[in-house]
Amino acid sequence: MLKTHISTLHYLLCKLLDSTITEQKFHSEFGHALSKYAKYINDRPYYPLNDLTSMSGEKLRKYASDALARLPREELDRSTRKWIEDNLVDEDAFSFHDKDGQPKFGQILQLYHTEIEKESFLLSALNGTIQQPTFKYADLLAVLKEQSSNELGAWVLCNEPDNAFANIEYLWTLGEVYEEPEQLAKIERIRGDSVQWGNCFLMLLPKSKNWLLLNTYRFSSFEISLHAKEEFFDAVLSDARLFNSMSARVRRGD
């Protein structure tokens, strides 16, 4: 159903841009389609979709072109949220293993783990508590980008307040996701009392859902793991930017 709504919006934008529909007819049909889409997602469509029906002339064509380019990311945002809810939430918590205890993406490769002192990354660094990683996070993202042929992806910040329910706090698809190592700052800024010290996750999930980069913060520890099939691990670790520098291990279970 989501694809149907997105396809309709895509069709009308293309009709406007190739001048096979008048502005008046576009305003009418696009406004109707957008209203149905907003009702379906129970949310406000992302900019500039909502503003197009109040524009005209060259301004309309310019923003319609921008909207057309961003439409795949709009779809990815909505579909990723639903996919996580359907596939990575088990009752009141996020789950990355199936009912038999096997990793949902195939295997889990732990890339990094460190203890965190008194919920402070800075204090942990000053006191020498934080373990020095053997790779640069930006290099890891670059390798994932290359191995995924730069497919669209989403950053997703999640938490389990008081370990009582699974909550998707933030989802971002509009940027160049493989060039945003600064997304990690979202983990650092989480106050324990804001989520009742529940588990926090920052995910990087590609459109294909073939793998998952999972950053896990438990206030007393921080971990980075890659969830994927073994052949994807081999391709990632064979890259010269990471090869022989990453002390990682494949593990099953928690």
PDB file of C-alpha atoms in Angstrom:
ATOM      1  CA  MET A   1       0.000   0.000   0.000  1.00  0.00           C
ATOM      2  CA  LEU A   2       2.873   2.386   0.755  1.00  0.00           C
ATOM      3  CA  LYS A   3       4.372   1.740  -2.668  1.00  0.00           C
ATOM      4  CA  THR A   4       1.016   2.530  -4.288  1.00  0.00           C
ATOM      5  CA  HIS A   5       0.852   5.946  -2.608  1.00  0.00           C
ATOM      6  CA  ILE A   6       4.472   6.736  -3.442  1.00  0.00           C
ATOM      7  CA  SER A   7       3.991   5.605  -7.061  1.00  0.00           C
ATOM      8  CA  THR A   8       0.989   7.913  -7.447  1.00  0.00           C
ATOM      9  CA  LEU A   9       2.934  10.902  -6.124  1.00  0.00           C
ATOM     10  CA  HIS A  10       5.886   9.993  -8.352  1.00  0.00           C
ATOM     11  CA  TYR A  11       3.616   9.733 -11.415  1.00  0.00           C
ATOM     12  CA  LEU A  12       2.010  13.142 -10.830  1.00  0.00           C
ATOM     13  CA  LEU A  13       5.357  14.851 -10.231  1.00  0.00           C
ATOM     14  CA  CYS A  14       6.697  13.403 -13.484  1.00  0.00           C
ATOM     15  CA  LYS A  15       3.585  14.530 -15.354  1.00  0.00           C
ATOM     16  CA  LEU A  16       4.082  18.073 -14.084  1.00  0.00           C
ATOM     17  CA  LEU A  17       7.767  18.170 -14.920  1.00  0.00           C
ATOM     18  CA  ASP A  18       7.302  16.867 -18.474  1.00  0.00           C
ATOM     19  CA  SER A  19       4.412  19.342 -18.982  1.00  0.00           C
ATOM     20  CA  THR A  20       1.772  16.703 -19.719  1.00  0.00           C
ATOM     21  CA  ILE A  21      -0.493  18.021 -16.970  1.00  0.00           C
ATOM     22  CA  THR A  22      -1.564  21.591 -16.228  1.00  0.00           C
ATOM     23  CA  GLU A  23      -0.671  23.236 -12.955  1.00  0.00           C
ATOM     24  CA  GLN A  24      -4.342  23.498 -12.074  1.00  0.00           C
ATOM     25  CA  LYS A  25      -4.915  19.787 -12.625  1.00  0.00           C
ATOM     26  CA  PHE A  26      -1.686  18.955 -10.802  1.00  0.00           C
ATOM     27  CA  HIS A  27      -2.754  20.979  -7.762  1.00  0.00           C
ATOM     28  CA  SER A  28      -6.077  19.167  -7.659  1.00  0.00           C
ATOM     29  CA  GLU A  29      -4.836  15.610  -8.242  1.00  0.00           C
ATOM     30  CA  PHE A  30      -1.621  15.923  -6.245  1.00  0.00           C
ATOM     31  CA  GLY A  31      -3.438  17.545  -3.322  1.00  0.00           C
ATOM     32  CA  HIS A  32      -5.938  14.678  -3.265  1.00  0.00           C
ATOM     33  CA  ALA A  33      -3.189  12.027  -3.511  1.00  0.00           C
ATOM     34  CA  LEU A  34      -1.121  13.727  -0.829  1.00  0.00           C
ATOM     35  CA  SER A  35      -4.096  13.887   1.525  1.00  0.00           C
ATOM     36  CA  LYS A  36      -4.677  10.148   1.123  1.00  0.00           C
ATOM     37  CA  TYR A  37      -0.971   9.467   1.683  1.00  0.00           C
ATOM     38  CA  ALA A  38      -0.857  11.611   4.848  1.00  0.00           C
ATOM     39  CA  LYS A  39      -3.878   9.753   6.195  1.00  0.00           C
ATOM     40  CA  TYR A  40      -2.232   6.409   5.435  1.00  0.00           C
ATOM     41  CA  ILE A  41       1.021   7.239   7.245  1.00  0.00           C
ATOM     42  CA  ASN A  42      -0.815   9.181   9.962  1.00  0.00           C
ATOM     43  CA  ASP A  43       1.834  11.868   9.738  1.00  0.00           C
ATOM     44  CA  ARG A  44       2.842  14.964   7.817  1.00  0.00           C
ATOM     45  CA  PRO A  45       4.737  14.159   4.576  1.00  0.00           C
ATOM     46  CA  TYR A  46       8.262  15.512   4.467  1.00  0.00           C
ATOM     47  CA  TYR A  47       9.195  18.852   2.930  1.00  0.00           C
ATOM     48  CA  PRO A  48       8.592  20.003   0.249  1.00  0.00           C
ATOM     49  CA  LEU A  49       5.664  17.710  -0.619  1.00  0.00           C
ATOM     50  CA  ASN A  50       3.109  19.584   1.469  1.00  0.00           C
ATOM     51  CA  ASP A  51       4.046  22.966  -0.022  1.00  0.00           C
ATOM     52  CA  LEU A  52       3.732  22.117  -3.710  1.00  0.00           C
ATOM     53  CA  THR A  53      -0.001  22.784  -3.991  1.00  0.00           C
ATOM     54  CA  SER A  54       0.551  26.435  -2.979  1.00  0.00           C
ATOM     55  CA  MET A  55       3.288  27.065  -5.573  1.00  0.00           C
ATOM     56  CA  SER A  56       3.198  27.940  -9.241  1.00  0.00           C
ATOM     57  CA  GLY A  57       5.442  28.618 -12.211  1.00  0.00           C
ATOM     58  CA  GLU A  58       9.180  28.039 -12.044  1.00  0.00           C
ATOM     59  CA  LYS A  59       9.127  27.825  -8.264  1.00  0.00           C
ATOM     60  CA  LEU A  60       6.696  24.913  -8.473  1.00  0.00           C
ATOM     61  CA  ARG A  61       8.819  23.130 -11.049  1.00  0.00           C
ATOM     62  CA  LYS A  62      11.996  23.621  -9.012  1.00  0.00           C
ATOM     63  CA  TYR A  63      10.519  22.256  -5.790  1.00  0.00           C
ATOM     64  CA  ALA A  64       8.675  19.499  -7.653  1.00  0.00           C
ATOM     65  CA  SER A  65      12.056  18.378  -9.005  1.00  0.00           C
ATOM     66  CA  ASP A  66      13.475  18.409  -5.457  1.00  0.00           C
ATOM     67  CA  ALA A  67      10.475  16.453  -4.170  1.00  0.00           C
ATOM     68  CA  LEU A  68      10.879  13.857  -6.918  1.00  0.00           C
ATOM     69  CA  ALA A  69      14.538  13.337  -6.000  1.00  0.00           C
ATOM     70  CA  ARG A  70      13.710  12.960  -2.309  1.00  0.00           C
ATOM     71  CA  LEU A  71      10.693  10.696  -2.782  1.00  0.00           C
ATOM     72  CA  PRO A  72      12.722   7.431  -2.527  1.00  0.00           C
ATOM     73  CA  ARG A  73      14.017   8.597   0.858  1.00  0.00           C
ATOM     74  CA  GLU A  74      10.499   9.458   1.973  1.00  0.00           C
ATOM     75  CA  GLU A  75       9.455   5.913   1.116  1.00  0.00           C
ATOM     76  CA  LEU A  76      12.544   4.464   2.814  1.00  0.00           C
ATOM     77  CA  ASP A  77      11.828   6.386   6.010  1.00  0.00           C
ATOM     78  CA  ARG A  78       8.266   5.101   6.278  1.00  0.00           C
ATOM     79  CA  SER A  79       9.067   1.525   5.212  1.00  0.00           C
ATOM     80  CA  THR A  80      12.106   1.231   7.503  1.00  0.00           C
ATOM     81  CA  ARG A  81      10.124   2.224  10.569  1.00  0.00           C
ATOM     82  CA  LYS A  82       7.454  -0.369   9.747  1.00  0.00           C
ATOM     83  CA  TRP A  83      10.083  -3.031   8.956  1.00  0.00           C
ATOM     84  CA  ILE A  84      11.797  -2.525  12.312  1.00  0.00           C
ATOM     85  CA  GLU A  85       8.496  -2.742  14.164  1.00  0.00           C
ATOM     86  CA  ASP A  86       7.595  -5.958  12.328  1.00  0.00           C
ATOM     87  CA  ASN A  87      11.011  -7.657  12.363  1.00  0.00           C
ATOM     88  CA  LEU A  88      13.185  -6.322  15.174  1.00  0.00           C
ATOM     89  CA  VAL A  89      10.665  -5.856  17.987  1.00  0.00           C
ATOM     90  CA  ASP A  90       9.686  -8.824  20.141  1.00  0.00           C
ATOM     91  CA  GLU A  91       6.943  -7.890  22.587  1.00  0.00           C
ATOM     92  CA  ASP A  92       8.480  -5.110  24.733  1.00  0.00           C
ATOM     93  CA  ALA A  93      12.062  -5.075  23.470  1.00  0.00           C
ATOM     94  CA  PHE A  94      14.243  -4.957  20.380  1.00  0.00           C
ATOM     95  CA  SER A  95      15.444  -8.405  19.386  1.00  0.00           C
ATOM     96  CA  PHE A  96      18.207  -9.298  16.946  1.00  0.00           C
ATOM     97  CA  HIS A  97      17.765 -13.072  17.291  1.00  0.00           C
ATOM     98  CA  ASP A  98      14.984 -15.376  16.138  1.00  0.00           C
ATOM     99  CA  LYS A  99      12.959 -17.690  18.377  1.00  0.00           C
ATOM    100  CA  ASP A 100      15.679 -20.343  18.103  1.00  0.00           C
ATOM    101  CA  GLY A 101      18.292 -17.902  19.353  1.00  0.00           C
ATOM    102  CA  GLN A 102      19.939 -17.470  15.955  1.00  0.00           C
ATOM    103  CA  PRO A 103      20.947 -13.995  14.693  1.00  0.00           C
ATOM    104  CA  LYS A 104      18.259 -12.634  12.394  1.00  0.00           C
ATOM    105  CA  PHE A 105      20.753 -11.312   9.854  1.00  0.00           C
ATOM    106  CA  GLY A 106      22.871 -14.490   9.768  1.00  0.00           C
ATOM    107  CA  GLN A 107      25.779 -13.866  12.137  1.00  0.00           C
ATOM    108  CA  ILE A 108      27.052 -11.192  14.500  1.00  0.00           C
ATOM    109  CA  LEU A 109      30.526  -9.743  14.228  1.00  0.00           C
ATOM    110  CA  GLN A 110      31.548  -7.783  17.312  1.00  0.00           C
ATOM    111  CA  LEU A 111      33.787  -4.964  16.134  1.00  0.00           C
ATOM    112  CA  TYR A 112      34.339  -3.046  19.333  1.00  0.00           C
ATOM    113  CA  HIS A 113      33.475  -3.089  23.035  1.00  0.00           C
ATOM    114  CA  THR A 114      34.406  -0.837  25.938  1.00  0.00           C
ATOM    115  CA  GLU A 115      33.286  -0.147  29.476  1.00  0.00           C
ATOM    116  CA  ILE A 116      31.900   3.326  30.246  1.00  0.00           C
ATOM    117  CA  GLU A 117      32.560   4.925  33.621  1.00  0.00           C
ATOM    118  CA  LYS A 118      29.752   6.785  35.418  1.00  0.00           C
ATOM    119  CA  GLU A 119      27.794   7.236  32.175  1.00  0.00           C
ATOM    120  CA  SER A 120      30.456   9.606  30.815  1.00  0.00           C
ATOM    121  CA  PHE A 121      32.455   9.046  27.643  1.00  0.00           C
ATOM    122  CA  LEU A 122      34.696  12.018  28.494  1.00  0.00           C
ATOM    123  CA  LEU A 123      35.439  10.822  32.036  1.00  0.00           C
ATOM    124  CA  SER A 124      36.090   7.334  30.700  1.00  0.00           C
ATOM    125  CA  ALA A 125      38.550   8.727  28.160  1.00  0.00           C
ATOM    126  CA  LEU A 126      40.347  10.865  30.744  1.00  0.00           C
ATOM    127  CA  ASN A 127      40.612   7.961  33.194  1.00  0.00           C
ATOM    128  CA  GLY A 128      41.771   5.531  30.529  1.00  0.00           C
ATOM    129  CA  THR A 129      38.699   3.330  30.912  1.00  0.00           C
ATOM    130  CA  ILE A 130      37.758   3.474  27.247  1.00  0.00           C
ATOM    131  CA  GLN A 131      39.424   0.859  25.075  1.00  0.00           C
ATOM    132  CA  GLN A 132      41.198   2.293  22.031  1.00  0.00           C
ATOM    133  CA  PRO A 133      39.584   0.977  18.815  1.00  0.00           C
ATOM    134  CA  THR A 134      41.753  -0.498  16.074  1.00  0.00           C
ATOM    135  CA  PHE A 135      39.854   1.179  13.249  1.00  0.00           C
ATOM    136  CA  LYS A 136      38.323   4.518  12.367  1.00  0.00           C
ATOM    137  CA  TYR A 137      34.535   4.693  12.332  1.00  0.00           C
ATOM    138  CA  ALA A 138      34.566   6.788   9.160  1.00  0.00           C
ATOM    139  CA  ASP A 139      36.594   4.042   7.438  1.00  0.00           C
ATOM    140  CA  LEU A 140      34.060   1.432   8.522  1.00  0.00           C
ATOM    141  CA  LEU A 141      31.217   3.490   7.032  1.00  0.00           C
ATOM    142  CA  ALA A 142      33.186   3.969   3.820  1.00  0.00           C
ATOM    143  CA  VAL A 143      33.691   0.215   3.483  1.00  0.00           C
ATOM    144  CA  LEU A 144      30.006  -0.465   4.130  1.00  0.00           C
ATOM    145  CA  LYS A 145      29.107   2.134   1.505  1.00  0.00           C
ATOM    146  CA  GLU A 146      31.342   0.449  -1.068  1.00  0.00           C
ATOM    147  CA  GLN A 147      30.234  -3.103  -0.286  1.00  0.00           C
ATOM    148  CA  SER A 148      26.587  -1.993  -0.456  1.00  0.00           C
ATOM    149  CA  SER A 149      27.070  -0.130  -3.752  1.00  0.00           C
ATOM    150  CA  ASN A 150      26.014   3.052  -1.940  1.00  0.00           C
ATOM    151  CA  GLU A 151      22.421   1.902  -1.587  1.00  0.00           C
ATOM    152  CA  LEU A 152      20.094   4.143   0.383  1.00  0.00           C
ATOM    153  CA  GLY A 153      20.158   3.648   4.129  1.00  0.00           C
ATOM    154  CA  ALA A 154      18.736   4.959   7.372  1.00  0.00           C
ATOM    155  CA  TRP A 155      20.127   5.936  10.755  1.00  0.00           C
ATOM    156  CA  VAL A 156      17.710   4.878  13.482  1.00  0.00           C
ATOM    157  CA  LEU A 157      17.993   5.834  17.154  1.00  0.00           C
ATOM    158  CA  CYS A 158      16.058   3.503  19.428  1.00  0.00           C
ATOM    159  CA  ASN A 159      15.723   2.868  23.138  1.00  0.00           C
ATOM    160  CA  GLU A 160      13.944   0.708  25.685  1.00  0.00           C
ATOM    161  CA  PRO A 161      12.815   3.096  28.454  1.00  0.00           C
ATOM    162  CA  ASP A 162      13.024   1.332  31.820  1.00  0.00           C
ATOM    163  CA  ASN A 163      13.467  -1.831  29.682  1.00  0.00           C
ATOM    164  CA  ALA A 164       9.669  -1.785  29.450  1.00  0.00           C
ATOM    165  CA  PHE A 165       8.957  -1.128  25.754  1.00  0.00           C
ATOM    166  CA  ALA A 166      10.671  -0.640  22.386  1.00  0.00           C
ATOM    167  CA  ASN A 167      10.757   2.953  21.165  1.00  0.00           C
ATOM    168  CA  ILE A 168      11.961   4.394  17.851  1.00  0.00           C
ATOM    169  CA  GLU A 169      13.179   7.855  18.805  1.00  0.00           C
ATOM    170  CA  TYR A 170      14.620   9.153  15.537  1.00  0.00           C
ATOM    171  CA  LEU A 171      14.970   8.046  11.930  1.00  0.00           C
ATOM    172  CA  TRP A 172      17.112   9.834   9.334  1.00  0.00           C
ATOM    173  CA  THR A 173      17.283   9.033   5.609  1.00  0.00           C
ATOM    174  CA  LEU A 174      17.819  12.412   3.932  1.00  0.00           C
ATOM    175  CA  GLY A 175      21.583  12.780   4.292  1.00  0.00           C
ATOM    176  CA  GLU A 176      24.589  10.920   2.904  1.00  0.00           C
ATOM    177  CA  VAL A 177      24.300   8.293   5.607  1.00  0.00           C
ATOM    178  CA  TYR A 178      27.663   6.613   4.949  1.00  0.00           C
ATOM    179  CA  GLU A 179      29.447   9.929   5.414  1.00  0.00           C
ATOM    180  CA  GLU A 180      27.948  10.808   8.797  1.00  0.00           C
ATOM    181  CA  PRO A 181      30.109   9.333  11.582  1.00  0.00           C
ATOM    182  CA  GLU A 182      28.890  12.225  13.709  1.00  0.00           C
ATOM    183  CA  GLN A 183      25.613  10.330  14.131  1.00  0.00           C
ATOM    184  CA  LEU A 184      27.394   8.639  17.059  1.00  0.00           C
ATOM    185  CA  ALA A 185      27.001  11.888  19.001  1.00  0.00           C
ATOM    186  CA  LYS A 186      23.331  11.011  19.454  1.00  0.00           C
ATOM    187  CA  ILE A 187      24.409   8.123  21.682  1.00  0.00           C
ATOM    188  CA  GLU A 188      26.658  10.377  23.778  1.00  0.00           C
ATOM    189  CA  ARG A 189      23.885  12.886  24.414  1.00  0.00           C
ATOM    190  CA  ILE A 190      21.415  10.413  25.902  1.00  0.00           C
ATOM    191  CA  ARG A 191      20.836  10.984  29.604  1.00  0.00           C
ATOM    192  CA  GLY A 192      20.178   7.854  31.607  1.00  0.00           C
ATOM    193  CA  ASP A 193      17.216   9.327  33.447  1.00  0.00           C
ATOM    194  CA  SER A 194      15.540  10.277  30.145  1.00  0.00           C
ATOM    195  CA  VAL A 195      15.132   6.585  29.254  1.00  0.00           C
ATOM    196  CA  GLN A 196      15.228   5.174  32.790  1.00  0.00           C
ATOM    197  CA  TRP A 197      18.602   3.634  31.993  1.00  0.00           C
ATOM    198  CA  GLY A 198      17.121   1.321  29.372  1.00  0.00           C
ATOM    199  CA  ASN A 199      19.195  -0.039  26.486  1.00  0.00           C
ATOM    200  CA  CYS A 200      19.905   2.399  23.638  1.00  0.00           C
ATOM    201  CA  PHE A 201      20.641   1.483  20.028  1.00  0.00           C
ATOM    202  CA  LEU A 202      21.873   3.495  17.064  1.00  0.00           C
ATOM    203  CA  MET A 203      21.332   1.468  13.887  1.00  0.00           C
ATOM    204  CA  LEU A 204      22.514   1.949  10.333  1.00  0.00           C
ATOM    205  CA  LEU A 205      20.181  -0.110   8.178  1.00  0.00           C
ATOM    206  CA  PRO A 206      20.360  -0.263   4.360  1.00  0.00           C
ATOM    207  CA  LYS A 207      17.308  -0.325   2.126  1.00  0.00           C
ATOM    208  CA  SER A 208      17.881  -4.017   1.281  1.00  0.00           C
ATOM    209  CA  LYS A 209      17.886  -4.955   5.012  1.00  0.00           C
ATOM    210  CA  ASN A 210      20.724  -7.377   4.189  1.00  0.00           C
ATOM    211  CA  TRP A 211      22.862  -6.187   7.093  1.00  0.00           C
ATOM    212  CA  LEU A 212      22.785  -4.011  10.177  1.00  0.00           C
ATOM    213  CA  LEU A 213      25.435  -1.888  11.858  1.00  0.00           C
ATOM    214  CA  LEU A 214      24.419  -1.777  15.509  1.00  0.00           C
ATOM    215  CA  ASN A 215      25.816   0.621  18.111  1.00  0.00           C
ATOM    216  CA  THR A 216      24.646  -0.419  21.580  1.00  0.00           C
ATOM    217  CA  TYR A 217      24.879   1.795  24.663  1.00  0.00           C
ATOM    218  CA  ARG A 218      23.961   0.387  28.085  1.00  0.00           C
ATOM    219  CA  PHE A 219      25.319   3.353  30.111  1.00  0.00           C
ATOM    220  CA  SER A 220      28.005   1.132  31.627  1.00  0.00           C
ATOM    221  CA  SER A 221      29.251  -0.124  28.256  1.00  0.00           C
ATOM    222  CA  PHE A 222      29.307   0.682  24.536  1.00  0.00           C
ATOM    223  CA  GLU A 223      29.549  -1.829  21.689  1.00  0.00           C
ATOM    224  CA  ILE A 224      29.666  -1.819  17.886  1.00  0.00           C
ATOM    225  CA  SER A 225      28.590  -4.928  16.004  1.00  0.00           C
ATOM    226  CA  LEU A 226      27.851  -5.873  12.427  1.00  0.00           C
ATOM    227  CA  HIS A 227      24.951  -8.220  11.699  1.00  0.00           C
ATOM    228  CA  ALA A 228      25.108  -9.928   8.299  1.00  0.00           C
ATOM    229  CA  LYS A 229      25.827 -13.122   6.405  1.00  0.00           C
ATOM    230  CA  GLU A 230      29.361 -14.519   6.511  1.00  0.00           C
ATOM    231  CA  GLU A 231      30.169 -13.565   2.911  1.00  0.00           C
ATOM    232  CA  PHE A 232      29.410  -9.925   3.704  1.00  0.00           C
ATOM    233  CA  PHE A 233      31.764 -10.080   6.695  1.00  0.00           C
ATOM    234  CA  ASP A 234      34.497 -11.486   4.447  1.00  0.00           C
ATOM    235  CA  ALA A 235      34.027  -8.671   1.944  1.00  0.00           C
ATOM    236  CA  VAL A 236      34.117  -5.997   4.661  1.00  0.00           C
ATOM    237  CA  LEU A 237      37.157  -7.368   6.499  1.00  0.00           C
ATOM    238  CA  SER A 238      39.122  -7.975   3.311  1.00  0.00           C
ATOM    239  CA  ASP A 239      39.101  -4.254   2.550  1.00  0.00           C
ATOM    240  CA  ALA A 240      42.578  -2.744   2.880  1.00  0.00           C
ATOM    241  CA  ARG A 241      41.265   0.021   5.149  1.00  0.00           C
ATOM    242  CA  LEU A 242      40.269  -2.541   7.785  1.00  0.00           C
ATOM    243  CA  PHE A 243      42.202  -5.705   6.954  1.00  0.00           C
ATOM    244  CA  ASN A 244      44.470  -6.919   9.793  1.00  0.00           C
ATOM    245  CA  SER A 245      43.662  -3.833  11.847  1.00  0.00           C
ATOM    246  CA  MET A 246      40.317  -4.848  13.256  1.00  0.00           C
ATOM    247  CA  SER A 247      40.262  -7.224  16.208  1.00  0.00           C
ATOM    248  CA  ALA A 248      36.766  -8.567  15.637  1.00  0.00           C
ATOM    249  CA  ARG A 249      35.164 -11.840  16.453  1.00  0.00           C
ATOM    250  CA  VAL A 250      32.102 -13.636  15.185  1.00  0.00           C
ATOM    251  CA  ARG A 251      29.715 -14.561  17.958  1.00  0.00           C
ATOM    252  CA  ARG A 252      26.216 -15.940  18.317  1.00  0.00           C
ATOM    253  CA  GLY A 253      23.705 -14.980  20.964  1.00  0.00           C
ATOM    254  CA  ASP A 254      23.907 -11.842  23.106  1.00  0.00           C
TER     255      ASP A 254
END
